[in-house]
Coordinates of C-alpha atoms in Angstrom, one line a residue:
X1 CA 6.9 -26.1 2.1
X2 CA 7.0 -25.6 -2.5
X3 CA 5.1 -26.5 -4.9
X4 CA 5.8 -26.4 -8.2
X5 CA 3.4 -26.8 -10.6
X6 CA 4.5 -29.2 -13.7
X7 CA 2.2 -29.0 -16.8
X8 CA 2.1 -26.4 -19.4
X9 CA -1.0 -25.1 -17.8
X10 CA -1.9 -23.0 -15.2
X11 CA -2.7 -25.4 -12.1
X12 CA -5.8 -24.4 -9.1
X13 CA -4.6 -25.5 -5.9
X14 CA -6.5 -26.7 -3.0
X15 CA -4.5 -26.6 0.1
X16 CA -6.2 -28.4 2.8
X17 CA -5.5 -29.9 6.7
X18 CA -6.5 -33.0 6.8
X19 CA -6.8 -34.0 11.7
X20 CA -6.5 -37.8 11.4
X21 CA -8.6 -40.2 13.8
X22 CA -5.4 -40.8 15.9
X23 CA -5.4 -37.3 17.0
X24 CA -7.3 -36.3 20.9
X25 CA -6.8 -32.8 21.2
X26 CA -10.1 -30.9 19.8
X27 CA -9.4 -28.7 16.4
X28 CA -11.0 -26.5 18.1
X29 CA -8.0 -26.0 20.3
X30 CA -6.1 -24.9 17.2
X31 CA -4.7 -21.4 15.6
X32 CA -3.5 -21.5 11.5
X33 CA -2.0 -19.7 9.1
X34 CA -0.9 -20.3 5.6
X35 CA 0.9 -17.9 3.8
X36 CA 2.9 -17.3 1.0
X37 CA 6.7 -17.2 1.1
X38 CA 8.3 -17.6 4.9
X39 CA 6.1 -15.2 6.5
X40 CA 3.5 -15.6 9.4
X41 CA 0.4 -14.5 9.1
X42 CA -2.7 -14.1 11.7
X43 CA -3.6 -16.8 13.5
X44 CA -6.7 -17.7 12.8
X45 CA -9.1 -21.1 14.3
X46 CA -9.0 -23.6 12.4
X47 CA -12.8 -24.5 13.0
X48 CA -13.7 -21.3 11.4
X49 CA -12.0 -21.9 7.8
X50 CA -14.2 -24.1 5.8
X51 CA -14.9 -27.6 6.4
X52 CA -14.6 -29.9 3.3
X53 CA -17.4 -32.1 2.8
X54 CA -14.8 -34.9 3.1
X55 CA -11.8 -36.1 4.0
X56 CA -8.9 -36.3 1.3
X57 CA -6.8 -39.7 2.9
X58 CA -7.7 -42.6 4.8
X59 CA -7.0 -42.5 9.0
X60 CA -8.8 -38.5 8.6
X61 CA -11.8 -38.0 10.0
X62 CA -11.8 -34.2 9.6
X63 CA -10.3 -31.9 7.1
X64 CA -10.5 -27.9 6.2
X65 CA -9.6 -25.6 3.8
X66 CA -6.7 -23.9 4.3
X67 CA -6.6 -21.5 1.5
X68 CA -6.1 -22.0 -3.2
X69 CA -4.1 -20.1 -5.3
X70 CA -3.1 -20.3 -8.8
X71 CA 0.5 -21.6 -9.6
X72 CA 1.1 -21.0 -13.1
X73 CA 2.7 -23.4 -15.8
X74 CA 6.1 -24.9 -15.7
X75 CA 6.2 -21.8 -11.9
X76 CA 6.9 -22.5 -8.8
X77 CA 5.5 -21.4 -4.5
X78 CA 6.2 -22.0 -1.8
X79 CA 4.0 -21.9 1.1
X80 CA 4.6 -21.4 4.8
X81 CA 1.9 -23.2 7.1
X82 CA 2.3 -22.9 11.0
X83 CA 0.1 -24.2 13.5
X84 CA -1.2 -23.0 17.9
X85 CA -2.6 -23.8 20.4
X86 CA -5.7 -21.9 21.7
X87 CA -4.3 -19.5 23.8
X88 CA -7.9 -20.7 25.9
X89 CA -7.3 -24.1 26.1
X90 CA -7.3 -25.6 29.6
X91 CA -4.4 -27.9 30.9
X92 CA -6.3 -30.4 30.1
X93 CA -6.7 -29.8 27.0
X94 CA -3.3 -28.7 26.3
X95 CA -2.0 -32.3 27.4
X96 CA -3.4 -34.3 24.4
X97 CA -1.7 -34.3 20.8
X98 CA -2.7 -33.1 17.8
X99 CA -2.1 -35.1 14.6
X100 CA -2.7 -33.7 10.6
X101 CA -1.7 -33.8 7.1
X102 CA -1.5 -31.1 4.6
X103 CA -3.1 -32.4 1.0
X104 CA -2.7 -30.7 -2.1
X105 CA -5.9 -31.0 -4.6
X106 CA -4.6 -29.2 -7.9
X107 CA -7.1 -29.4 -11.6
X108 CA -6.2 -27.5 -14.3
X109 CA -7.3 -24.5 -14.9
X110 CA -7.9 -21.7 -17.3
X111 CA -7.7 -18.7 -14.7
X112 CA -5.7 -15.8 -14.7
X113 CA -2.5 -15.4 -11.9
X114 CA -3.3 -12.8 -9.7
X115 CA -2.1 -9.3 -11.0
X116 CA 0.8 -9.0 -8.4
X117 CA 1.8 -12.0 -10.6
X118 CA 0.4 -11.4 -13.8
X119 CA 2.9 -8.4 -13.9
X120 CA 5.7 -9.7 -12.4
X121 CA 5.9 -12.3 -14.9
X122 CA 5.4 -9.7 -17.9
X123 CA 8.0 -8.0 -16.0
X124 CA 10.4 -10.7 -16.3
X125 CA 10.8 -10.4 -20.3
X126 CA 9.7 -6.8 -21.2
X127 CA 12.8 -4.4 -20.2
X128 CA 10.9 -1.6 -22.3
X129 CA 7.7 -1.3 -20.3
X130 CA 9.2 -2.3 -17.1
X131 CA 11.9 -0.6 -14.9
X132 CA 13.6 -2.4 -11.8
X133 CA 15.7 -0.1 -10.9
X134 CA 14.7 1.8 -7.8
X135 CA 15.9 0.9 -4.3
X136 CA 14.2 -1.6 -3.1
X137 CA 13.7 -3.3 -7.0
X138 CA 9.6 -3.0 -6.8
X139 CA 8.5 -3.1 -10.7
X140 CA 7.3 -0.5 -12.7
X141 CA 6.0 0.1 -15.8
X142 CA 8.0 3.4 -17.4
X143 CA 7.1 5.1 -20.7
X144 CA 4.9 8.0 -22.3
X145 CA 2.0 5.3 -22.7
X146 CA 2.8 1.4 -21.5
X147 CA 0.0 -0.2 -21.6
X148 CA -1.1 -0.3 -17.9
X149 CA -4.3 0.5 -18.6
X150 CA -7.0 -1.0 -16.4
X151 CA -10.2 -0.7 -15.7
X152 CA -11.7 -0.2 -12.1
X153 CA -14.5 1.6 -10.2
X154 CA -17.3 -0.4 -12.4
X155 CA -20.8 0.5 -12.0
X156 CA -20.8 -3.5 -13.5
X157 CA -18.1 -5.4 -13.3
X158 CA -19.9 -7.8 -15.0
X159 CA -20.3 -6.0 -18.3
X160 CA -16.8 -3.3 -18.4
X161 CA -16.1 -1.0 -21.0
X162 CA -16.0 3.1 -20.8
X163 CA -19.6 3.7 -20.2
X164 CA -19.4 1.1 -16.7
X165 CA -15.4 1.5 -15.0
X166 CA -13.2 4.5 -15.3
X167 CA -9.5 4.0 -16.5
X168 CA -7.0 3.4 -14.1
X169 CA -3.0 3.3 -15.1
X170 CA -1.2 0.3 -12.7
X171 CA 1.8 2.4 -11.0
X172 CA 3.6 -1.1 -10.2
X173 CA 4.1 -4.1 -7.9
X174 CA 5.2 -2.7 -4.6
X175 CA 7.5 -5.3 -2.6
X176 CA 6.5 -5.8 1.3
X177 CA 3.9 -3.4 1.8
X178 CA 2.8 -3.7 5.0
X179 CA -1.2 -3.6 5.8
X180 CA -3.5 -2.4 8.3
X181 CA -2.6 -5.6 10.4
X182 CA 0.4 -5.6 10.1
X183 CA 1.4 -9.0 7.6
X184 CA 3.5 -8.2 4.5
X185 CA 2.6 -8.8 0.7
X186 CA 3.6 -7.9 -2.6
X187 CA 0.7 -5.3 -3.7
X188 CA -0.6 -3.9 -7.1
X189 CA -0.6 0.0 -7.6
X190 CA -3.4 2.1 -9.5
X191 CA -4.0 5.3 -10.4
X192 CA -6.7 7.3 -12.1
X193 CA -5.9 8.6 -15.0
X194 CA -7.5 11.7 -14.9
X195 CA -8.0 13.9 -12.0
X196 CA -10.7 14.2 -9.9
X197 CA -14.2 16.1 -10.7
X198 CA -11.5 17.8 -13.6
X199 CA -11.1 20.1 -11.0
X200 CA -8.7 21.8 -8.9
X201 CA -8.4 21.0 -4.9
X202 CA -7.0 22.6 -2.1
X203 CA -4.5 20.1 0.0
X204 CA -5.8 21.8 3.1
X205 CA -6.5 24.8 5.3
X206 CA -6.4 24.7 8.3
X207 CA -5.6 28.5 9.9
X208 CA -3.4 28.5 13.2
X209 CA -5.0 26.6 16.4
X210 CA -7.0 24.5 14.2
X211 CA -6.6 20.3 14.6
X212 CA -2.1 19.9 13.0
X213 CA -2.6 23.4 11.8
X214 CA 0.8 25.6 13.2
X215 CA 0.8 28.1 10.4
X216 CA -2.3 30.3 8.0
X217 CA -1.8 28.5 5.8
X218 CA -2.6 25.2 5.8
X219 CA -1.3 21.9 7.2
X220 CA 1.3 19.4 5.3
X221 CA 0.8 16.8 7.8
X222 CA -1.4 14.0 6.2
X223 CA -3.0 13.1 8.5
X224 CA -5.7 15.0 9.3
X225 CA -5.0 16.8 5.6
X226 CA -8.8 18.1 4.3
X227 CA -7.8 16.2 1.6
X228 CA -6.9 12.9 2.7
X229 CA -10.9 13.3 4.6
X230 CA -11.9 14.0 1.9
X231 CA -11.2 10.7 -0.2
X232 CA -11.5 8.6 3.5
X233 CA -13.9 6.9 4.9
X234 CA -14.1 7.6 8.9
X235 CA -12.5 4.7 10.0
X236 CA -9.1 6.6 9.3
X237 CA -9.6 9.2 11.7
X238 CA -7.4 11.1 13.1
X239 CA -7.1 9.8 16.9
X240 CA -9.3 11.7 19.5
X241 CA -11.0 13.2 16.8
X242 CA -14.5 13.1 16.8
X243 CA -17.7 13.4 14.1
X244 CA -20.2 15.0 15.3
X245 CA -23.9 15.5 12.7
X246 CA -21.1 14.6 9.6
X247 CA -18.8 18.0 10.7
X248 CA -15.3 16.9 11.9
X249 CA -14.0 18.1 14.8
X250 CA -9.9 18.2 16.5
X251 CA -9.3 17.3 19.7
X252 CA -10.3 20.9 21.0
X253 CA -13.6 20.3 19.7
X254 CA -12.7 22.8 16.5
X255 CA -14.3 21.9 13.3
X256 CA -12.3 21.3 10.8
X257 CA -14.1 19.2 8.1
X258 CA -17.6 18.8 7.2
X259 CA -19.0 15.0 5.7
X260 CA -15.9 13.4 5.7
X261 CA -15.3 10.3 3.2
X262 CA -17.5 11.4 0.7
X263 CA -15.2 10.4 -2.2
X264 CA -14.8 6.7 -1.5
X265 CA -18.6 6.3 -0.2
X266 CA -19.8 8.2 -3.6
X267 CA -21.7 10.8 -2.1
X268 CA -22.0 14.9 -2.5
X269 CA -19.6 16.0 0.1
X270 CA -17.3 19.6 0.6
X271 CA -14.6 20.8 -0.8
X272 CA -10.9 21.5 1.6
X273 CA -12.0 24.9 2.2
X274 CA -10.3 27.8 4.6
X275 CA -10.9 27.6 9.0
X276 CA -10.0 30.1 10.9
X277 CA -9.5 28.8 15.2
X278 CA -13.2 29.6 16.6
X279 CA -15.4 29.5 12.8
X280 CA -17.5 26.5 11.9
X281 CA -16.8 25.1 8.6
X282 CA -18.4 26.3 5.9
X283 CA -19.0 23.4 3.2
X284 CA -18.2 24.6 -0.1
X285 CA -20.2 21.4 -2.1
X286 CA -18.4 19.1 -4.2
X287 CA -20.1 16.0 -5.7
X288 CA -18.7 13.0 -6.0
X289 CA -22.7 10.9 -6.6
X290 CA -21.0 9.3 -10.0
X291 CA -16.9 10.4 -10.0
X292 CA -16.2 9.1 -6.1
X293 CA -16.5 4.9 -5.6
X294 CA -19.3 3.1 -6.8
X295 CA -20.2 -0.1 -4.7
X296 CA -18.8 -1.9 -2.1
X297 CA -17.1 -4.5 -4.9
X298 CA -14.0 -1.1 -5.8
X299 CA -13.9 -0.8 -1.8
X300 CA -13.4 -4.3 -0.8
X301 CA -11.3 -4.2 -4.0
X302 CA -8.4 -1.6 -2.0
X303 CA -6.4 -2.9 0.5
X304 CA -5.9 -0.9 3.4
X305 CA -2.1 -0.1 3.7
X306 CA 0.9 2.0 5.6
X307 CA 1.6 4.5 3.5
X308 CA 5.1 7.0 4.1
X309 CA 5.0 10.6 5.0
X310 CA 8.8 11.5 5.1
X311 CA 9.5 14.4 3.4
X312 CA 12.6 16.8 2.3
X313 CA 13.9 20.6 2.5
X314 CA 16.4 19.9 0.0
X315 CA 15.6 19.0 -3.6
X316 CA 16.8 21.7 -6.1
X317 CA 20.4 19.8 -8.0
X318 CA 21.5 16.4 -8.5
X319 CA 22.8 15.9 -4.9
X320 CA 19.7 15.9 -3.1
X321 CA 16.9 16.4 -6.1
X322 CA 16.5 12.8 -7.9
X323 CA 13.7 10.2 -7.7
X324 CA 16.5 8.0 -6.2
X325 CA 16.2 11.0 -2.8
X326 CA 13.1 11.1 -2.8
X327 CA 12.5 7.3 -2.3
X328 CA 14.6 7.6 0.7
X329 CA 13.1 10.6 1.7
X330 CA 9.6 9.1 1.7
X331 CA 10.3 6.2 3.5
X332 CA 11.8 8.7 6.6
X333 CA 11.3 10.3 9.3
X334 CA 12.6 14.0 8.2
X335 CA 9.1 16.5 8.3
X336 CA 8.1 19.4 10.2
X337 CA 7.9 19.5 13.6
X338 CA 5.1 17.3 15.2
X339 CA 3.7 15.9 11.9
X340 CA 3.5 12.0 11.5
X341 CA 6.1 10.3 9.1
X342 CA 3.2 7.1 8.9
X343 CA -0.2 7.0 8.1
X344 CA -2.6 3.5 7.3
X345 CA -5.2 4.2 5.3
X346 CA -6.9 3.3 1.6
X347 CA -6.5 6.5 -0.4
X348 CA -3.9 7.7 -0.8
X349 CA -1.8 10.2 -4.1
X350 CA 1.5 9.0 -5.3
X351 CA 4.8 10.0 -4.5
X352 CA 7.5 12.3 -5.9
X353 CA 9.5 9.0 -6.7
X354 CA 6.7 7.1 -8.4
X355 CA 6.5 10.6 -11.4
X356 CA 10.5 10.3 -11.2
X357 CA 10.5 6.1 -12.1
X358 CA 7.9 5.8 -14.1
X359 CA 9.7 7.9 -17.5
X360 CA 12.0 5.8 -20.1
X361 CA 13.8 8.7 -21.1
X362 CA 13.8 9.3 -24.7
X363 CA 16.4 9.6 -27.6
X364 CA 18.4 13.0 -26.4
X365 CA 18.5 12.3 -23.0
X366 CA 17.9 8.1 -22.2
X367 CA 16.5 6.9 -18.7
X368 CA 19.5 6.8 -16.5
X369 CA 20.2 10.9 -17.2
X370 CA 16.8 11.4 -15.8
X371 CA 16.9 9.6 -12.8
X372 CA 20.2 11.3 -12.6
X373 CA 18.7 14.9 -13.1
X374 CA 16.9 16.5 -10.1
X375 CA 12.7 16.4 -11.0
X376 CA 13.0 20.4 -9.8
X377 CA 14.5 21.2 -13.4
X378 CA 12.6 18.6 -15.6
X379 CA 10.5 21.4 -17.0
X380 CA 14.1 22.4 -18.5
X381 CA 14.0 22.2 -22.7
X382 CA 16.8 20.2 -23.2
X383 CA 15.9 17.2 -20.6
X384 CA 12.1 17.3 -22.0
X385 CA 12.0 13.7 -23.0
X386 CA 12.4 12.9 -19.0
X387 CA 8.8 14.3 -18.7
X388 CA 7.6 13.1 -22.1
X389 CA 8.4 10.3 -21.3
X390 CA 6.5 9.3 -18.4
X391 CA 3.0 9.2 -18.2
X392 CA 2.3 10.2 -15.0
X393 CA 3.8 13.1 -16.3
X394 CA -0.2 15.8 -17.4
X395 CA 0.6 19.1 -19.2
X396 CA -2.6 20.4 -19.0
X397 CA -2.9 21.0 -14.9
X398 CA -0.5 20.9 -11.8
X399 CA -0.5 17.4 -9.8
X400 CA -0.7 16.8 -5.6
X401 CA 1.8 14.4 -4.6
X402 CA 2.0 12.9 -1.3
X403 CA 5.0 14.6 0.3
X404 CA 5.6 17.5 2.8
X405 CA 8.2 20.7 2.3
X406 CA 9.8 19.6 5.8
X407 CA 11.1 22.7 6.3
X408 CA 7.2 24.2 6.0
X409 CA 4.4 23.3 8.2
X410 CA 2.3 24.0 4.9
X411 CA 4.7 23.3 1.9
X412 CA 3.2 20.0 -0.1
X413 CA 4.6 18.8 -3.6
X414 CA 3.3 18.4 -6.7
X415 CA 4.1 18.3 -10.5
X416 CA 4.4 21.1 -12.4
X417 CA 2.5 21.4 -15.8
X418 CA 6.1 22.0 -17.0
X419 CA 7.5 19.1 -16.1
X420 CA 9.2 20.3 -13.0
X421 CA 8.7 19.1 -8.5
X422 CA 8.9 21.3 -6.7
X423 CA 6.5 22.4 -3.1
X424 CA 3.1 24.4 -2.4
X425 CA 1.2 26.2 -0.3
X426 CA -1.0 23.2 0.9
X427 CA -4.2 26.0 0.6
X428 CA -3.5 26.2 -3.0
X429 CA -5.5 24.1 -5.7
X430 CA -4.2 21.7 -7.6
X431 CA -5.8 18.5 -9.2
X432 CA -6.0 15.3 -7.7
X433 CA -5.6 11.5 -9.3
X434 CA -6.3 9.4 -6.0
X435 CA -4.0 6.5 -5.8
X436 CA -4.8 3.2 -3.9
X437 CA -3.3 -0.8 -3.4
X438 CA -5.0 -3.2 -4.9
X439 CA -5.3 -6.3 -2.5
X440 CA -3.5 -9.4 -3.5
X441 CA -5.7 -11.6 -4.3
X442 CA -7.4 -9.7 -7.2
X443 CA -6.7 -11.8 -10.3
X444 CA -7.1 -10.4 -14.4
X445 CA -10.0 -12.2 -16.7
X446 CA -8.9 -12.8 -20.4
X447 CA -10.1 -9.7 -21.8
X448 CA -8.3 -6.8 -22.7
X449 CA -4.4 -6.5 -23.1
X450 CA -3.8 -2.8 -21.2
X451 CA -3.6 -0.6 -23.6
X452 CA -6.6 2.7 -23.6
X453 CA -8.6 1.4 -26.1
X454 CA -8.7 -2.4 -24.4
X455 CA -7.1 -2.3 -20.7
X456 CA -7.1 -4.7 -18.4
X457 CA -10.3 -5.8 -16.1
X458 CA -9.8 -6.6 -13.2
X459 CA -11.6 -10.4 -11.7
X460 CA -13.3 -8.8 -8.6
X461 CA -15.9 -9.8 -6.1

């Protein structure tokens, strides 16, 4: 069904299911899901939802709140409602009838739309700071300095400022992202504006025989990389691996890392470091007590999603090294033998395609020309407009990306300080800019316009 807001201001709608008095089946026998669009969601027991104090219509005996939403002025939204009988119902109960009506209550509101919709609305009329030209028409901010700043990882979300929050950048809105529960949603992707701890960090330095590593130069399999473990909580430990007194061990009991999740938990942790088969892991401390995620409000704002881990061995020409090529590689299955092609977790890195598609080009080399130029050669003086009009580019430090050179067990892509994109050894160091997807219900307040001086402020918690 579709709801249309014909008013000139936003409308807050409450969607309820009123169970009619004529219904003979118990409400506890019913499962339901309400989703946006035409997708089915995870079945939830009707009686586990919030029950309204009063029914909305005559002839109803009880009412449950299916969900609430904000519909923009003069906008429409479509929803899909599914009802199932719980698999545990008895034959006697299943022979009864269930009768109900969907009831919509709406009120005018000054509340903002979810951020994912705000960005989409902005992009619909602004072709200077946005582009939707990747293969899936994802919405991306582009340019040297678009208004995509947002306060995140705040110690106090009720008083957001440079002193209580970090500045992150909105990369864009990515369509049909697969969440940990298997459902799909459009989600906003953000990246930390500055590198983590103002330092360079190893991607991985597990030697041959340790974890997935088959070389002495580290492994480019993100699923058990030391960098992944530094950034993410223990929920995402590779299957078969264990933790003993904070020591992460592979399926053979070999130590590979220590203090997993230190960035995510905002604690003191360990830098990724060399570990040989048969040796103990030696921790070189890195402190995230002030630079890691500050609280559960921040952690709970991050969606756990499926990340693509595909890569390539060929990327140095216009026939195989464009942003569009990398977009396909990332979603493909070309990896070094035995390495994973996808991973579910919370904190990742930017993709090569994120970097490429973020350029707006300039007066000498326009965006179309940049996107027709292999990123391996973006460091050339003749195409300096490409990197110089790309807000993800940093001239002062190299940046790790989330894609492997599939011809090597240890090759990982990174952005060069000169603007080019090429592979590097996992055991070497580059800067880390954490990337995350925000939950779809997060909106922004009326404060902030997206500039560095006045970032958007998230409404979370």
